[in-house]
C-alpha atoms as a PDB file:
ATOM      1  CA  UNK A   1      22.989  34.475   4.941  1.00  0.00           C
ATOM      2  CA  UNK A   2      21.569  32.711   2.133  1.00  0.00           C
ATOM      3  CA  UNK A   3      22.484  34.309  -1.415  1.00  0.00           C
ATOM      4  CA  UNK A   4      20.425  34.638  -4.273  1.00  0.00           C
ATOM      5  CA  UNK A   5      22.414  32.298  -6.392  1.00  0.00           C
ATOM      6  CA  UNK A   6      22.076  29.547  -3.578  1.00  0.00           C
ATOM      7  CA  UNK A   7      18.248  30.198  -3.567  1.00  0.00           C
ATOM      8  CA  UNK A   8      18.126  29.932  -7.209  1.00  0.00           C
ATOM      9  CA  UNK A   9      20.106  26.563  -7.126  1.00  0.00           C
ATOM     10  CA  UNK A  10      17.546  25.335  -4.425  1.00  0.00           C
ATOM     11  CA  UNK A  11      14.429  26.428  -6.326  1.00  0.00           C
ATOM     12  CA  UNK A  12      15.913  24.894  -9.499  1.00  0.00           C
ATOM     13  CA  UNK A  13      15.944  21.538  -7.830  1.00  0.00           C
ATOM     14  CA  UNK A  14      12.398  21.655  -6.697  1.00  0.00           C
ATOM     15  CA  UNK A  15       9.506  19.915  -8.500  1.00  0.00           C
ATOM     16  CA  UNK A  16       6.764  21.897 -10.095  1.00  0.00           C
ATOM     17  CA  UNK A  17       4.446  21.135  -7.354  1.00  0.00           C
ATOM     18  CA  UNK A  18       7.019  22.289  -4.560  1.00  0.00           C
ATOM     19  CA  UNK A  19       7.785  25.412  -6.856  1.00  0.00           C
ATOM     20  CA  UNK A  20       4.127  26.147  -7.007  1.00  0.00           C
ATOM     21  CA  UNK A  21       3.832  25.946  -3.166  1.00  0.00           C
ATOM     22  CA  UNK A  22       6.333  28.604  -2.864  1.00  0.00           C
ATOM     23  CA  UNK A  23       4.711  30.809  -5.457  1.00  0.00           C
ATOM     24  CA  UNK A  24       1.554  30.345  -3.508  1.00  0.00           C
ATOM     25  CA  UNK A  25       3.032  31.727  -0.285  1.00  0.00           C
ATOM     26  CA  UNK A  26       5.579  34.287  -2.029  1.00  0.00           C
ATOM     27  CA  UNK A  27       4.232  37.168   0.051  1.00  0.00           C
ATOM     28  CA  UNK A  28       5.706  35.564   3.195  1.00  0.00           C
ATOM     29  CA  UNK A  29       9.245  35.240   1.597  1.00  0.00           C
ATOM     30  CA  UNK A  30      11.899  37.718   1.321  1.00  0.00           C
ATOM     31  CA  UNK A  31      12.531  40.199  -1.579  1.00  0.00           C
ATOM     32  CA  UNK A  32      15.749  38.005  -2.419  1.00  0.00           C
ATOM     33  CA  UNK A  33      13.510  34.734  -2.595  1.00  0.00           C
ATOM     34  CA  UNK A  34      11.091  36.579  -4.778  1.00  0.00           C
ATOM     35  CA  UNK A  35      13.697  37.444  -7.279  1.00  0.00           C
ATOM     36  CA  UNK A  36      15.289  34.131  -7.213  1.00  0.00           C
ATOM     37  CA  UNK A  37      11.792  32.491  -7.915  1.00  0.00           C
ATOM     38  CA  UNK A  38      10.988  34.771 -10.613  1.00  0.00           C
ATOM     39  CA  UNK A  39      14.227  33.929 -12.332  1.00  0.00           C
ATOM     40  CA  UNK A  40      13.557  30.259 -11.999  1.00  0.00           C
ATOM     41  CA  UNK A  41      10.069  30.446 -13.379  1.00  0.00           C
ATOM     42  CA  UNK A  42      11.250  32.516 -16.158  1.00  0.00           C
ATOM     43  CA  UNK A  43      13.866  29.652 -17.125  1.00  0.00           C
ATOM     44  CA  UNK A  44      10.833  27.361 -17.165  1.00  0.00           C
ATOM     45  CA  UNK A  45       9.133  29.596 -19.819  1.00  0.00           C
ATOM     46  CA  UNK A  46       7.640  32.352 -17.804  1.00  0.00           C
ATOM     47  CA  UNK A  47       4.812  32.532 -15.263  1.00  0.00           C
ATOM     48  CA  UNK A  48       1.956  32.012 -17.688  1.00  0.00           C
ATOM     49  CA  UNK A  49       3.561  28.703 -19.092  1.00  0.00           C
ATOM     50  CA  UNK A  50       4.260  27.647 -15.496  1.00  0.00           C
ATOM     51  CA  UNK A  51       0.786  28.188 -14.207  1.00  0.00           C
ATOM     52  CA  UNK A  52      -0.734  26.574 -17.380  1.00  0.00           C
ATOM     53  CA  UNK A  53       1.390  23.553 -16.897  1.00  0.00           C
ATOM     54  CA  UNK A  54       0.500  23.297 -13.221  1.00  0.00           C
ATOM     55  CA  UNK A  55      -3.337  23.755 -14.256  1.00  0.00           C
ATOM     56  CA  UNK A  56      -2.895  20.835 -16.942  1.00  0.00           C
ATOM     57  CA  UNK A  57      -1.198  18.585 -14.210  1.00  0.00           C
ATOM     58  CA  UNK A  58      -4.083  19.036 -11.862  1.00  0.00           C
ATOM     59  CA  UNK A  59      -6.494  18.178 -14.711  1.00  0.00           C
ATOM     60  CA  UNK A  60      -4.653  15.120 -15.664  1.00  0.00           C
ATOM     61  CA  UNK A  61      -4.323  13.956 -11.871  1.00  0.00           C
ATOM     62  CA  UNK A  62      -8.245  14.508 -11.534  1.00  0.00           C
ATOM     63  CA  UNK A  63      -8.857  12.668 -14.858  1.00  0.00           C
ATOM     64  CA  UNK A  64      -6.567   9.650 -13.751  1.00  0.00           C
ATOM     65  CA  UNK A  65      -8.640   9.375 -10.522  1.00  0.00           C
ATOM     66  CA  UNK A  66     -11.788   9.485 -12.513  1.00  0.00           C
ATOM     67  CA  UNK A  67     -10.650   6.878 -14.954  1.00  0.00           C
ATOM     68  CA  UNK A  68      -9.558   4.507 -11.923  1.00  0.00           C
ATOM     69  CA  UNK A  69     -13.084   4.980 -10.328  1.00  0.00           C
ATOM     70  CA  UNK A  70     -14.779   4.227 -13.731  1.00  0.00           C
ATOM     71  CA  UNK A  71     -12.621   1.304 -14.177  1.00  0.00           C
ATOM     72  CA  UNK A  72     -13.630  -0.335 -10.998  1.00  0.00           C
ATOM     73  CA  UNK A  73     -17.276   0.194 -11.651  1.00  0.00           C
ATOM     74  CA  UNK A  74     -17.195  -1.342 -15.110  1.00  0.00           C
ATOM     75  CA  UNK A  75     -14.857  -4.163 -13.866  1.00  0.00           C
ATOM     76  CA  UNK A  76     -17.669  -5.128 -11.531  1.00  0.00           C
ATOM     77  CA  UNK A  77     -20.076  -5.045 -14.189  1.00  0.00           C
ATOM     78  CA  UNK A  78     -17.779  -7.004 -16.527  1.00  0.00           C
ATOM     79  CA  UNK A  79     -14.237  -8.035 -15.749  1.00  0.00           C
ATOM     80  CA  UNK A  80     -13.126  -8.148 -19.378  1.00  0.00           C
ATOM     81  CA  UNK A  81     -10.359  -5.533 -20.112  1.00  0.00           C
ATOM     82  CA  UNK A  82     -11.610  -4.915 -23.771  1.00  0.00           C
ATOM     83  CA  UNK A  83     -14.967  -4.228 -22.493  1.00  0.00           C
ATOM     84  CA  UNK A  84     -13.506  -1.441 -20.036  1.00  0.00           C
ATOM     85  CA  UNK A  85     -11.385   0.048 -22.657  1.00  0.00           C
ATOM     86  CA  UNK A  86     -14.096   0.253 -25.192  1.00  0.00           C
ATOM     87  CA  UNK A  87     -16.332   2.208 -22.741  1.00  0.00           C
ATOM     88  CA  UNK A  88     -13.669   4.588 -21.244  1.00  0.00           C
ATOM     89  CA  UNK A  89     -12.634   7.461 -23.328  1.00  0.00           C
ATOM     90  CA  UNK A  90     -10.747  10.649 -22.127  1.00  0.00           C
ATOM     91  CA  UNK A  91     -10.517  14.101 -23.539  1.00  0.00           C
ATOM     92  CA  UNK A  92      -7.622  14.833 -21.248  1.00  0.00           C
ATOM     93  CA  UNK A  93      -5.323  11.609 -21.474  1.00  0.00           C
ATOM     94  CA  UNK A  94      -4.241   9.802 -24.459  1.00  0.00           C
ATOM     95  CA  UNK A  95      -5.295   6.294 -25.455  1.00  0.00           C
ATOM     96  CA  UNK A  96      -2.101   4.624 -24.026  1.00  0.00           C
ATOM     97  CA  UNK A  97      -2.396   6.589 -20.800  1.00  0.00           C
ATOM     98  CA  UNK A  98      -6.005   5.379 -20.294  1.00  0.00           C
ATOM     99  CA  UNK A  99      -5.111   1.748 -21.349  1.00  0.00           C
ATOM    100  CA  UNK A 100      -2.357   1.714 -18.683  1.00  0.00           C
ATOM    101  CA  UNK A 101      -4.539   3.074 -16.043  1.00  0.00           C
ATOM    102  CA  UNK A 102      -7.127   0.340 -16.901  1.00  0.00           C
ATOM    103  CA  UNK A 103      -4.536  -2.397 -16.919  1.00  0.00           C
ATOM    104  CA  UNK A 104      -3.137  -1.338 -13.516  1.00  0.00           C
ATOM    105  CA  UNK A 105      -6.774  -1.130 -11.906  1.00  0.00           C
ATOM    106  CA  UNK A 106      -7.610  -4.704 -13.550  1.00  0.00           C
ATOM    107  CA  UNK A 107      -4.401  -6.333 -12.609  1.00  0.00           C
ATOM    108  CA  UNK A 108      -4.898  -5.059  -8.880  1.00  0.00           C
ATOM    109  CA  UNK A 109      -8.489  -6.284  -8.773  1.00  0.00           C
ATOM    110  CA  UNK A 110      -7.828  -9.573 -10.219  1.00  0.00           C
ATOM    111  CA  UNK A 111      -5.057 -10.138  -7.573  1.00  0.00           C
ATOM    112  CA  UNK A 112      -7.559  -8.956  -4.790  1.00  0.00           C
ATOM    113  CA  UNK A 113      -9.852 -11.492  -6.284  1.00  0.00           C
ATOM    114  CA  UNK A 114      -7.559 -14.357  -6.285  1.00  0.00           C
ATOM    115  CA  UNK A 115      -6.436 -13.662  -2.945  1.00  0.00           C
ATOM    116  CA  UNK A 116     -10.125 -13.764  -1.472  1.00  0.00           C
ATOM    117  CA  UNK A 117     -10.935 -16.997  -3.441  1.00  0.00           C
ATOM    118  CA  UNK A 118     -11.223 -20.031  -1.469  1.00  0.00           C
ATOM    119  CA  UNK A 119     -10.070 -23.067  -3.555  1.00  0.00           C
ATOM    120  CA  UNK A 120      -9.197 -26.624  -2.877  1.00  0.00           C
ATOM    121  CA  UNK A 121      -5.371 -25.441  -2.822  1.00  0.00           C
ATOM    122  CA  UNK A 122      -6.662 -22.909  -0.100  1.00  0.00           C
ATOM    123  CA  UNK A 123      -8.169 -25.520   1.962  1.00  0.00           C
ATOM    124  CA  UNK A 124      -5.206 -27.912   1.888  1.00  0.00           C
ATOM    125  CA  UNK A 125      -2.963 -25.072   2.518  1.00  0.00           C
ATOM    126  CA  UNK A 126      -4.966 -24.260   5.482  1.00  0.00           C
ATOM    127  CA  UNK A 127      -5.015 -27.829   6.864  1.00  0.00           C
ATOM    128  CA  UNK A 128      -1.164 -28.136   6.692  1.00  0.00           C
ATOM    129  CA  UNK A 129      -0.745 -24.460   7.944  1.00  0.00           C
ATOM    130  CA  UNK A 130      -2.651 -25.172  10.892  1.00  0.00           C
ATOM    131  CA  UNK A 131      -0.795 -28.300  11.662  1.00  0.00           C
ATOM    132  CA  UNK A 132       2.599 -26.722  11.303  1.00  0.00           C
ATOM    133  CA  UNK A 133       1.655 -23.242  13.047  1.00  0.00           C
ATOM    134  CA  UNK A 134       0.072 -25.071  16.058  1.00  0.00           C
ATOM    135  CA  UNK A 135       3.091 -27.089  16.625  1.00  0.00           C
ATOM    136  CA  UNK A 136       5.629 -24.188  16.154  1.00  0.00           C
ATOM    137  CA  UNK A 137       3.491 -21.786  18.143  1.00  0.00           C
ATOM    138  CA  UNK A 138       2.845 -24.486  20.782  1.00  0.00           C
ATOM    139  CA  UNK A 139       6.645 -24.820  21.201  1.00  0.00           C
ATOM    140  CA  UNK A 140       7.028 -21.160  21.432  1.00  0.00           C
ATOM    141  CA  UNK A 141       4.254 -21.009  23.998  1.00  0.00           C
ATOM    142  CA  UNK A 142       5.757 -23.883  26.036  1.00  0.00           C
ATOM    143  CA  UNK A 143       9.218 -22.292  26.149  1.00  0.00           C
ATOM    144  CA  UNK A 144       7.874 -19.392  28.008  1.00  0.00           C
ATOM    145  CA  UNK A 145       6.101 -21.519  30.562  1.00  0.00           C
ATOM    146  CA  UNK A 146       9.050 -23.857  31.105  1.00  0.00           C
ATOM    147  CA  UNK A 147      11.606 -21.180  31.532  1.00  0.00           C
ATOM    148  CA  UNK A 148       9.609 -18.353  32.947  1.00  0.00           C
ATOM    149  CA  UNK A 149       6.234 -20.129  34.392  1.00  0.00           C
ATOM    150  CA  UNK A 150       4.402 -16.758  33.487  1.00  0.00           C
ATOM    151  CA  UNK A 151       2.847 -15.645  30.224  1.00  0.00           C
ATOM    152  CA  UNK A 152       3.257 -12.325  28.442  1.00  0.00           C
ATOM    153  CA  UNK A 153       0.948 -10.475  26.565  1.00  0.00           C
ATOM    154  CA  UNK A 154       3.404  -9.899  23.824  1.00  0.00           C
ATOM    155  CA  UNK A 155       4.027 -13.605  23.245  1.00  0.00           C
ATOM    156  CA  UNK A 156       0.284 -14.036  22.437  1.00  0.00           C
ATOM    157  CA  UNK A 157       0.595 -11.467  19.587  1.00  0.00           C
ATOM    158  CA  UNK A 158       3.997 -13.088  18.603  1.00  0.00           C
ATOM    159  CA  UNK A 159       2.226 -16.537  18.450  1.00  0.00           C
ATOM    160  CA  UNK A 160      -0.765 -14.968  16.422  1.00  0.00           C
ATOM    161  CA  UNK A 161       1.793 -13.476  14.043  1.00  0.00           C
ATOM    162  CA  UNK A 162       3.731 -16.732  13.620  1.00  0.00           C
ATOM    163  CA  UNK A 163       0.644 -18.480  12.954  1.00  0.00           C
ATOM    164  CA  UNK A 164      -0.554 -16.098  10.342  1.00  0.00           C
ATOM    165  CA  UNK A 165       2.848 -15.965   8.706  1.00  0.00           C
ATOM    166  CA  UNK A 166       3.014 -19.727   8.267  1.00  0.00           C
ATOM    167  CA  UNK A 167      -0.586 -20.242   7.041  1.00  0.00           C
ATOM    168  CA  UNK A 168       0.036 -17.094   4.631  1.00  0.00           C
ATOM    169  CA  UNK A 169       3.332 -18.569   3.441  1.00  0.00           C
ATOM    170  CA  UNK A 170       1.802 -22.072   2.699  1.00  0.00           C
ATOM    171  CA  UNK A 171      -1.420 -20.661   1.097  1.00  0.00           C
ATOM    172  CA  UNK A 172       0.045 -17.711  -0.647  1.00  0.00           C
ATOM    173  CA  UNK A 173      -3.029 -15.877   0.452  1.00  0.00           C
ATOM    174  CA  UNK A 174      -3.505 -13.136   3.001  1.00  0.00           C
ATOM    175  CA  UNK A 175      -5.844 -12.462   5.895  1.00  0.00           C
ATOM    176  CA  UNK A 176      -8.327 -11.105   3.540  1.00  0.00           C
ATOM    177  CA  UNK A 177      -9.274 -14.491   2.628  1.00  0.00           C
ATOM    178  CA  UNK A 178     -11.806 -15.913   5.077  1.00  0.00           C
ATOM    179  CA  UNK A 179     -10.280 -19.411   5.348  1.00  0.00           C
ATOM    180  CA  UNK A 180      -6.739 -17.822   5.936  1.00  0.00           C
ATOM    181  CA  UNK A 181      -8.190 -15.723   8.838  1.00  0.00           C
ATOM    182  CA  UNK A 182     -10.009 -18.906  10.325  1.00  0.00           C
ATOM    183  CA  UNK A 183      -7.112 -21.033  10.070  1.00  0.00           C
ATOM    184  CA  UNK A 184      -5.006 -18.393  11.825  1.00  0.00           C
ATOM    185  CA  UNK A 185      -7.485 -18.098  14.572  1.00  0.00           C
ATOM    186  CA  UNK A 186      -7.714 -22.070  15.052  1.00  0.00           C
ATOM    187  CA  UNK A 187      -3.901 -22.490  14.712  1.00  0.00           C
ATOM    188  CA  UNK A 188      -3.386 -19.619  17.323  1.00  0.00           C
ATOM    189  CA  UNK A 189      -5.662 -21.144  19.861  1.00  0.00           C
ATOM    190  CA  UNK A 190      -4.209 -24.778  19.189  1.00  0.00           C
ATOM    191  CA  UNK A 191      -0.962 -23.181  19.988  1.00  0.00           C
ATOM    192  CA  UNK A 192      -1.980 -22.678  23.361  1.00  0.00           C
ATOM    193  CA  UNK A 193      -3.219 -26.125  23.805  1.00  0.00           C
ATOM    194  CA  UNK A 194      -0.149 -27.764  22.567  1.00  0.00           C
ATOM    195  CA  UNK A 195       2.064 -25.472  24.485  1.00  0.00           C
ATOM    196  CA  UNK A 196       0.152 -26.396  27.788  1.00  0.00           C
ATOM    197  CA  UNK A 197       0.490 -29.949  26.849  1.00  0.00           C
ATOM    198  CA  UNK A 198       4.275 -29.932  26.275  1.00  0.00           C
ATOM    199  CA  UNK A 199       4.580 -27.964  29.442  1.00  0.00           C
ATOM    200  CA  UNK A 200       2.727 -30.740  31.478  1.00  0.00           C
ATOM    201  CA  UNK A 201       5.233 -33.263  29.926  1.00  0.00           C
ATOM    202  CA  UNK A 202       8.469 -31.141  30.891  1.00  0.00           C
ATOM    203  CA  UNK A 203       7.402 -28.969  33.682  1.00  0.00           C
ATOM    204  CA  UNK A 204       9.072 -25.793  35.002  1.00  0.00           C
ATOM    205  CA  UNK A 205      12.875 -25.643  34.198  1.00  0.00           C
ATOM    206  CA  UNK A 206      13.740 -22.149  35.233  1.00  0.00           C
END
C-alpha cells in the first residue's frame, strides 16, 4: 500500500499543471491522497497562491498565443521586426518576453519564405538533383527487375523518397517549394525509365 510520504514525494515531483489536474479530480482520490496533496500545496504557499499561479500561467499562455497570431498578421503587412515590435504591446507579458516571441515568429516565417523561394540556385539544384536522383533511382529500380523480375509497391515509395532526399539535399529546400516538388516527381518518373533501360541491357539474372 502506498504511504502518505510516498504520495507527498510523488506530488512534489509533479509540475504545477500535473498537480492542478490532481486537484481538479481530488474527490476521486483517497483521504490519504487528499492529505498528501494538501501538504504539497501548502509547501507551495497555500491553495490561494497555487490557484492564483495557475490562473496567471493560463493568462500568460493565452497572451503568448495572441502575440504569435498578431505577429503573423503584422508580418504579412510588413516583415520588418521593428515595425512589429512597435505595434505589439502586452499588459500580461513584459517587453523582453514579447520581443522574444516576435523574434521566434519572424525567424520561422522567414525560413518558410526562403524555403518556398525559387531562385537560380533552386533551379540549378533541381537540375542536378533530377539527374543524380534519376540515375540512382533507376539503378535501384533495375536491381529489383534484374534479380526478382517483379516490382514491389514499397520500392516505388522507396524510389520517390530517394529522389526527394537527393533533390532536397542538393537544393537545401523542402517539398513546400514548388520547384523541388516538381523535380521530385520528374526524377521519380525518370527513375522508372532509366531502370527499365538498364534492365533491357542486362536482363534477368535471378
